[in-house]
Amino acid sequence: MTEQAPFDVAIIGGGPGGYVAAIRAAQLGARVALVEKDRLGGTCLHRGCIPTKALLRSAEALLEARDASTFGVVVREATVDFGAMMARKRQVVAQQVEELERLIAWRKIAVLPGEGRLVGPGSIKVGDELVAAGKIIVATGSLSTRLPVPGASLPGVLTSDEILELEALPERLVVIGAGVIGCEFASIFSALGARVTIIEVLPRILPPVDEEIARRCQQILRGQGITIHTSASLQEIRAEGERLRLLFGLGKEQQEVVADRVLMAVGRRPCSDDLEEAGLALRGGSLAVNERLETSVQNVYAAGDVLGLYMLAYVASYQGIIAAENALGGRRQADYRAVPNCVYTLPEVASVGLREEEARAQGVSYKVSRFPFSALARAQILGQPSGLVKLICEEPSGRVLGVHILGPRATDIIGEGVLALQMGATAQDLAHTMHGHPNLSEAIYEAAWGIIDSPFHLRRL
Ligand code: NAI
């Protein structure tokens, strides 16, 4: 067994939690080791955010080409070359990974290839090597899960990892779970021409989203031809030659649907298997940390999906920064008051802060203002007038409690809502801030005017 030169900080896992922690530690002047068994980038870059959004962009390009005549552009025939779409997705990912590797090398961060295992405070084993480090950050991420129903592991029943490697577009896709992953893939594959059915156990799609917004999104997805069964519980999947038959309960009835491929999108679990052996306390399978992201073992910190809190790339990076700063003497606490929620369906959904049902349940005094994109010039110009901004503010202070958006580029314009929440801004702050024109973020501005008076470009709500 050989021993590596000691580092100030060693990080296990090179996803958005770990590699951002590594960069932050390097910015602060530390000698940093980053242990990764695959290539750098984690789920986000290889099997999550980036490849799915690359495919979504292909789906959008197809829809734009089909809708080109609306804009006075003649496109003879727009068809899907699924192989070329997948190749472009691979190329986008490869470009990002190569750039990340260059960035990490430029920061003089030592990348140690192999599976890292914590063997005690201050010591990690990577393959046959022992790596000594003053501080350790665990950022081992999460894995897709499957439902424990008969047939869940049949060939053709895929997780989000495997669906990204398909070679041909399935004719009929059944998606189990209408969470973020399920709805995003349903949107993409439906736009590409697959017949998509969603089976969701809860009474509506997108459980973490404001109920009104989720229901409107559900209507739009149904209008696009996606079949959505809610309050439906999958019982069994059977192989029938090349096809799969799914049996599910819907109320008192039993129903069936046939698919060429099935996507299991029923959640992810933290990669925490060998952490308990190393003496780290877990809570319900997730690595337990305090608000400073310290684990139960001194000098060991953690960030990202392994904490089982949000399982979002940008939350992982936020935690990675805090873990790195605290490992190097800081005392920052993680603050989750303004965590954006971005769903890349067509149209997009994005939100931050309290949902209306939460505000109601908490007995908060609040006012709601809605502004539809159909009344906004930029949305009309884009030809994407569906959806709305829903702003929830405390009464009488006007403090922004929640911003919920369904519509074009919702995931971009939510940034303003996130900042509003983070800074404790009021509707008046938003309304008294100039917004560029014509611009999608004007929908937030108009909704803010709806709280303090009335929107400018709306005759009635
Ligand atoms: P999820 O927990 O968000 O959703 C799982 C869905 O499956 C829920 O709607 C749940 O009610 C449903 N479900 C559970 N058991 C079921 C059953 N027996 N039958 C039918 N439906 C059932 O998990 P998901 O979508 O797999 O995502 C995993 C994680 O990845 C989440 O934390 C998500 O936020 C994150 N993610 C975030 C993205 C983004 O921010 N754009 C994109 C993709 C994933």
XYZ file of C-alpha atoms and ligand atoms in Angstrom:
505
model
C 0.000 0.000 0.000
C 1.366 3.418 -0.954
C 0.620 6.700 0.709
C -0.237 9.920 -1.139
C 1.149 13.274 -0.065
C -1.167 14.739 2.561
C -3.819 17.190 1.475
C -5.634 19.903 3.383
C -8.964 18.730 1.990
C -9.901 15.477 0.255
C -13.309 15.201 -1.370
C -15.027 11.929 -2.236
C -17.182 12.350 -5.331
C -16.677 14.633 -8.329
C -20.278 15.704 -9.033
C -21.603 19.250 -8.617
C -21.335 18.908 -4.822
C -17.784 17.598 -4.788
C -16.119 19.424 -7.654
C -17.508 22.803 -6.597
C -16.304 22.104 -3.046
C -12.885 21.331 -4.548
C -12.799 24.608 -6.480
C -13.901 26.592 -3.424
C -11.203 24.949 -1.289
C -8.619 25.684 -3.990
C -9.813 29.314 -4.182
C -9.104 29.502 -0.451
C -5.556 28.270 -1.011
C -5.914 24.671 0.162
C -4.121 21.628 -1.287
C -7.075 19.643 -2.583
C -7.633 16.046 -3.688
C -10.788 15.053 -5.561
C -11.558 11.330 -5.625
C -13.767 10.108 -8.477
C -14.382 6.594 -9.783
C -15.862 7.742 -13.112
C -15.201 10.926 -15.058
C -15.804 14.231 -13.307
C -19.294 15.714 -13.459
C -21.511 13.309 -11.515
C -25.162 12.576 -12.200
C -25.853 16.139 -13.359
C -23.353 16.058 -16.188
C -23.486 12.391 -17.224
C -26.993 11.140 -16.444
C -29.096 14.110 -15.348
C -29.461 17.824 -15.943
C -27.183 18.227 -18.950
C -28.072 15.257 -21.193
C -31.807 15.608 -20.501
C -31.789 19.291 -21.326
C -29.780 18.603 -24.484
C -32.503 16.164 -25.568
C -35.189 18.627 -24.552
C -33.542 21.208 -26.813
C -33.818 18.737 -29.708
C -37.496 18.263 -28.911
C -37.985 22.040 -28.831
C -36.193 22.404 -32.174
C -38.570 19.833 -33.660
C -41.638 21.640 -32.327
C -40.292 24.971 -33.593
C -39.683 23.504 -37.039
C -43.197 22.033 -37.097
C -44.609 25.387 -36.008
C -42.379 27.389 -38.351
C -45.233 28.479 -40.629
C -46.652 30.500 -37.698
C -43.545 32.647 -38.014
C -43.687 32.849 -41.790
C -40.937 30.290 -42.228
C -41.453 27.415 -44.635
C -40.069 24.087 -43.458
C -40.962 21.246 -45.820
C -40.938 18.394 -43.323
C -39.478 18.150 -39.858
C -38.768 14.604 -38.737
C -36.842 12.985 -35.893
C -33.349 11.559 -36.363
C -33.139 10.010 -32.910
C -29.570 8.768 -33.422
C -28.402 12.271 -34.325
C -30.191 13.728 -31.297
C -28.474 11.231 -29.010
C -25.120 11.956 -30.666
C -25.575 15.691 -30.094
C -26.498 15.000 -26.473
C -23.283 12.964 -26.087
C -21.276 15.722 -27.697
C -22.748 18.400 -25.377
C -21.902 16.227 -22.374
C -18.383 15.453 -23.645
C -17.669 19.138 -24.187
C -18.809 20.008 -20.666
C -16.814 17.168 -19.099
C -13.625 18.086 -20.974
C -13.962 21.719 -19.957
C -14.565 20.703 -16.335
C -11.455 18.507 -16.365
C -9.394 21.415 -17.750
C -10.829 23.704 -15.082
C -9.945 21.300 -12.273
C -6.408 20.825 -13.628
C -5.975 24.603 -13.949
C -6.948 24.938 -10.282
C -4.168 22.424 -9.450
C -6.666 20.085 -7.805
C -5.301 16.501 -7.698
C -7.858 14.143 -9.213
C -7.440 10.668 -7.722
C -9.184 8.106 -9.929
C -10.908 5.224 -8.152
C -13.498 4.466 -5.532
C -12.826 6.435 -2.367
C -13.648 4.942 1.024
C -13.422 6.755 4.273
C -11.306 4.613 6.589
C -11.191 6.993 9.498
C -11.023 10.713 10.207
C -8.265 12.131 8.050
C -7.827 9.040 5.909
C -9.343 7.796 2.653
C -8.533 4.629 0.773
C -8.524 4.965 -3.005
C -7.809 1.599 -4.582
C -4.630 0.459 -2.824
C -3.560 3.906 -1.789
C -4.150 5.651 1.496
C -4.744 9.368 1.170
C -4.206 11.541 4.221
C -6.114 14.798 4.501
C -6.798 17.228 7.322
C -10.445 17.542 6.321
C -12.709 15.299 4.265
C -15.882 16.156 2.373
C -18.226 13.315 1.414
C -20.179 14.040 -1.770
C -21.049 10.583 -3.045
C -24.440 11.464 -4.578
C -27.471 9.280 -5.165
C -28.771 6.407 -7.302
C -32.067 5.783 -9.095
C -34.452 3.399 -7.357
C -37.018 0.924 -8.669
C -40.372 0.010 -7.176
C -40.459 -3.380 -5.469
C -43.126 -4.763 -7.813
C -42.919 -7.950 -9.883
C -41.246 -7.266 -13.223
C -39.506 -4.075 -12.125
C -36.160 -5.364 -13.378
C -37.327 -6.790 -16.712
C -35.358 -5.737 -19.770
C -37.032 -2.654 -21.178
C -37.859 -1.294 -17.716
C -35.421 1.576 -17.465
C -34.252 4.134 -14.960
C -33.349 7.679 -15.997
C -29.730 6.478 -16.463
C -30.696 3.888 -19.041
C -33.331 5.835 -20.946
C -30.593 8.316 -21.835
C -28.793 5.517 -23.703
C -31.729 4.348 -25.863
C -30.857 3.742 -29.481
C -34.338 4.083 -30.898
C -37.366 6.122 -29.986
C -39.935 3.844 -28.317
C -43.376 3.939 -29.869
C -45.116 3.593 -26.506
C -43.471 4.759 -23.295
C -45.017 4.308 -19.852
C -43.566 6.499 -17.119
C -43.998 5.411 -13.501
C -43.969 8.472 -11.230
C -44.954 12.018 -12.143
C -42.201 13.728 -10.181
C -39.636 15.935 -11.842
C -37.828 13.154 -13.723
C -41.040 11.474 -14.872
C -42.641 14.674 -16.160
C -39.483 15.882 -17.911
C -38.986 12.619 -19.820
C -42.716 12.379 -20.559
C -42.557 15.849 -22.112
C -39.450 15.095 -24.173
C -40.572 11.712 -25.514
C -44.100 12.902 -26.217
C -42.754 15.875 -28.184
C -40.559 13.484 -30.164
C -43.605 11.435 -31.138
C -43.794 8.583 -28.600
C -47.193 7.736 -27.126
C -46.647 8.483 -23.436
C -48.649 7.312 -20.422
C -47.858 8.420 -16.873
C -48.845 6.376 -13.816
C -48.688 8.384 -10.584
C -49.730 7.172 -7.151
C -50.684 10.628 -5.812
C -53.808 12.552 -6.922
C -51.775 14.938 -9.131
C -48.473 15.352 -10.911
C -45.410 17.195 -9.574
C -46.049 16.855 -5.818
C -43.517 19.556 -4.762
C -45.161 22.207 -6.979
C -47.980 24.620 -5.993
C -51.203 22.675 -6.532
C -52.829 25.198 -8.894
C -49.695 25.376 -11.052
C -49.271 21.580 -11.100
C -52.914 21.082 -12.089
C -52.598 23.599 -14.930
C -49.425 21.902 -16.085
C -51.236 18.560 -15.937
C -53.992 19.979 -18.182
C -51.436 21.253 -20.696
C -49.565 17.928 -20.772
C -52.865 16.094 -21.287
C -53.717 18.550 -24.068
C -50.430 17.586 -25.726
C -51.610 13.978 -25.844
C -49.919 12.538 -22.749
C -52.193 10.120 -20.894
C -51.937 10.756 -17.153
C -53.344 8.335 -14.586
C -53.244 9.820 -11.095
C -54.134 8.005 -7.839
C -52.924 4.944 -9.716
C -50.693 2.287 -8.212
C -48.538 0.009 -10.294
C -48.946 -3.653 -9.361
C -46.975 -5.652 -11.862
C -45.071 -5.517 -15.111
C -45.223 -8.558 -17.416
C -43.065 -9.333 -20.412
C -45.026 -10.187 -23.566
C -42.455 -10.895 -26.240
C -40.841 -7.568 -27.047
C -43.578 -5.648 -25.250
C -44.358 -4.974 -21.618
C -47.803 -5.096 -20.047
C -48.357 -3.000 -16.944
C -51.114 -3.769 -14.474
C -52.175 -0.967 -12.189
C -54.985 -0.169 -9.781
C -57.118 2.882 -10.451
C -59.668 3.372 -7.679
C -61.383 -0.009 -7.367
C -60.612 -0.952 -10.949
C -57.683 -2.790 -12.365
C -56.301 -1.377 -15.588
C -53.622 -2.345 -18.066
C -51.425 -0.568 -20.500
C -48.914 -1.906 -23.025
C -45.510 -0.343 -23.532
C -42.351 -0.817 -25.553
C -40.299 0.783 -22.801
C -41.060 1.717 -19.178
C -39.327 4.480 -17.249
C -39.161 4.097 -13.459
C -39.009 7.602 -12.040
C -40.006 7.036 -8.439
C -37.154 8.744 -6.661
C -33.476 8.354 -5.869
C -31.619 7.120 -2.805
C -28.432 8.486 -1.253
C -25.188 6.558 -1.912
C -24.477 6.041 1.750
C -23.917 2.273 1.907
C -20.433 2.078 3.383
C -20.524 5.332 5.345
C -21.991 3.815 8.495
C -19.095 1.336 8.610
C -16.751 4.318 8.644
C -18.527 5.577 11.746
C -20.682 8.284 10.159
C -24.221 8.601 11.517
C -27.060 8.152 9.028
C -30.663 9.311 9.328
C -33.147 7.244 7.336
C -30.460 6.159 4.871
C -29.152 9.690 4.373
C -25.878 10.985 5.753
C -26.681 13.097 8.804
C -25.144 16.575 9.088
C -25.735 19.690 11.167
C -26.479 23.109 9.644
C -22.743 23.662 9.105
C -22.665 20.427 7.089
C -20.502 18.685 9.674
C -21.090 14.928 9.975
C -21.025 13.046 13.271
C -17.263 12.503 12.810
C -14.975 15.432 13.490
C -13.317 16.969 10.416
C -15.658 15.134 8.039
C -18.172 17.297 6.153
C -20.714 16.434 3.471
C -22.612 17.946 0.550
C -25.143 16.992 -2.095
C -27.595 14.155 -2.716
C -25.972 11.899 -0.101
C -27.674 14.157 2.475
C -31.063 13.174 0.993
C -32.387 16.709 1.473
C -33.117 18.197 -1.946
C -31.242 16.067 -4.485
C -30.673 19.022 -6.773
C -27.381 19.826 -8.496
C -27.382 23.486 -7.491
C -28.215 22.665 -3.860
C -25.269 20.240 -3.925
C -22.966 22.998 -5.222
C -24.277 25.463 -2.639
C -23.593 22.905 0.091
C -20.197 22.081 -1.431
C -19.141 25.717 -1.095
C -20.275 25.859 2.534
C -18.648 22.508 3.371
C -15.346 23.677 1.845
C -15.419 27.022 3.651
C -16.251 25.404 6.980
C -13.609 22.700 6.474
C -11.120 25.560 6.145
C -12.170 27.370 9.292
C -15.502 28.992 8.362
C -18.733 28.835 10.380
C -21.361 29.253 7.647
C -24.763 27.684 8.027
C -26.752 26.280 5.109
C -29.891 28.333 4.508
C -32.671 26.712 2.476
C -35.237 29.538 2.525
C -34.858 30.233 -1.176
C -34.325 26.933 -2.989
C -35.565 27.196 -6.572
C -37.449 24.275 -8.036
C -37.021 23.998 -11.816
C -38.934 21.523 -13.943
C -37.962 21.360 -17.606
C -41.253 20.258 -19.074
C -42.787 21.904 -22.142
C -43.812 24.453 -20.926
C -41.450 24.823 -17.974
C -42.426 25.038 -14.308
C -40.351 26.896 -11.738
C -40.999 28.000 -8.204
C -39.484 29.215 -4.992
C -40.827 29.703 -1.489
C -44.219 28.869 -0.051
C -46.891 27.139 -2.096
C -50.370 28.580 -1.589
C -51.524 25.445 0.235
C -48.561 25.792 2.608
C -49.329 29.467 3.277
C -52.928 28.484 3.992
C -51.926 25.620 6.289
C -49.511 27.854 8.190
C -52.274 30.392 8.793
C -50.222 33.158 7.186
C -52.122 36.223 6.038
C -51.363 36.481 2.317
C -52.476 37.865 -1.028
C -52.127 36.150 -4.398
C -51.583 37.892 -7.720
C -51.614 36.105 -11.069
C -50.375 37.383 -14.386
C -50.939 35.271 -17.515
C -48.269 35.055 -20.205
C -51.043 35.522 -22.786
C -51.074 39.211 -21.746
C -47.318 39.611 -22.170
C -45.832 40.903 -25.427
C -42.652 38.790 -25.277
C -44.606 35.560 -24.756
C -46.792 36.446 -27.747
C -43.683 37.190 -29.828
C -42.233 33.812 -28.863
C -45.521 32.145 -29.714
C -45.653 30.677 -26.196
C -48.552 32.360 -24.407
C -49.551 29.445 -22.113
C -49.102 29.704 -18.385
C -48.819 32.347 -15.717
C -46.834 33.851 -12.878
C -48.427 33.399 -9.459
C -47.021 35.611 -6.757
C -47.847 35.063 -3.081
C -47.066 37.914 -0.687
C -47.571 38.378 3.024
C -50.273 40.839 4.074
C -49.994 43.658 4.903
C -46.177 43.793 4.583
C -46.090 42.704 0.926
C -43.071 40.462 1.664
C -42.660 37.876 -1.086
C -43.499 34.409 0.244
C -43.666 32.393 -2.960
C -43.220 32.759 -6.706
C -44.648 30.054 -8.980
C -44.294 30.110 -12.730
C -45.685 27.952 -15.498
C -44.619 29.081 -18.925
C -41.819 29.979 -21.325
C -38.334 30.063 -19.764
C -39.860 29.796 -16.285
C -36.619 28.187 -15.095
C -34.634 31.268 -16.145
C -36.930 33.987 -14.869
C -37.454 32.333 -11.472
C -34.016 33.810 -10.622
C -35.710 37.091 -9.817
C -38.095 35.349 -7.418
C -35.206 33.512 -5.758
C -33.364 36.763 -5.174
C -36.561 38.376 -3.863
C -36.961 35.609 -1.306
C -33.295 35.547 -0.377
C -33.244 39.311 0.207
C -36.617 39.498 1.941
C -37.961 41.735 -0.854
C -41.544 42.967 -1.032
C -44.000 43.252 -3.933
C -43.265 46.979 -3.853
C -39.537 46.300 -4.320
C -40.336 44.220 -7.397
C -42.865 46.698 -8.767
C -40.511 49.647 -8.262
C -37.673 47.872 -10.064
C -37.335 48.590 -13.792
C -37.652 45.567 -16.031
C -36.403 45.388 -19.613
C -39.024 45.284 -22.343
C -40.165 43.159 -24.073
C -39.053 40.602 -21.585
C -40.505 37.486 -19.931
C -39.584 38.692 -16.436
C -42.115 41.491 -16.877
C -44.688 38.862 -15.875
C -43.227 38.953 -12.346
C -43.235 42.756 -12.392
C -46.875 42.839 -13.516
C -47.841 40.275 -10.869
C -46.103 42.460 -8.242
C -48.214 45.416 -9.363
C -51.197 43.132 -8.926
C -50.297 42.857 -5.245
C -49.874 46.580 -4.586
C -52.532 47.837 -7.019
C -53.310 46.196 -10.364
C -51.234 44.968 -13.331
C -50.751 47.468 -16.184
C -51.418 45.204 -19.123
C -54.403 43.224 -17.934
C -58.028 44.216 -18.114
C -59.314 41.621 -15.684
C -57.934 38.651 -13.777
P -39.489 12.419 -7.107
O -39.440 12.002 -5.702
O -39.399 13.847 -7.475
O -40.851 11.877 -7.766
C -41.234 10.528 -7.697
C -42.697 10.421 -8.081
O -43.056 9.048 -8.118
C -43.619 11.104 -7.084
O -44.556 11.882 -7.786
C -44.252 9.920 -6.379
O -45.534 10.209 -5.880
C -44.284 8.892 -7.473
N -44.396 7.520 -6.998
C -43.799 6.981 -5.919
N -44.180 5.697 -5.786
C -45.022 5.421 -6.805
C -45.754 4.274 -7.188
N -45.709 3.154 -6.466
N -46.520 4.319 -8.306
C -46.595 5.488 -9.016
N -45.938 6.612 -8.661
C -45.166 6.570 -7.579
O -38.367 11.552 -7.842
P -37.753 11.671 -9.290
O -38.664 12.361 -10.239
O -37.334 10.275 -9.599
O -36.503 12.598 -9.076
C -35.461 12.228 -8.166
C -34.735 13.453 -7.689
O -34.030 14.084 -8.729
C -35.696 14.474 -7.097
O -35.183 14.955 -5.887
C -35.714 15.560 -8.138
O -35.983 16.829 -7.584
C -34.318 15.462 -8.752
N -34.338 15.968 -10.111
C -34.402 17.308 -10.325
C -34.475 17.815 -11.605
C -34.596 19.278 -11.805
O -34.380 20.024 -10.873
N -34.973 19.741 -12.981
C -34.469 16.935 -12.765
C -34.440 15.564 -12.430
C -34.354 15.110 -11.143
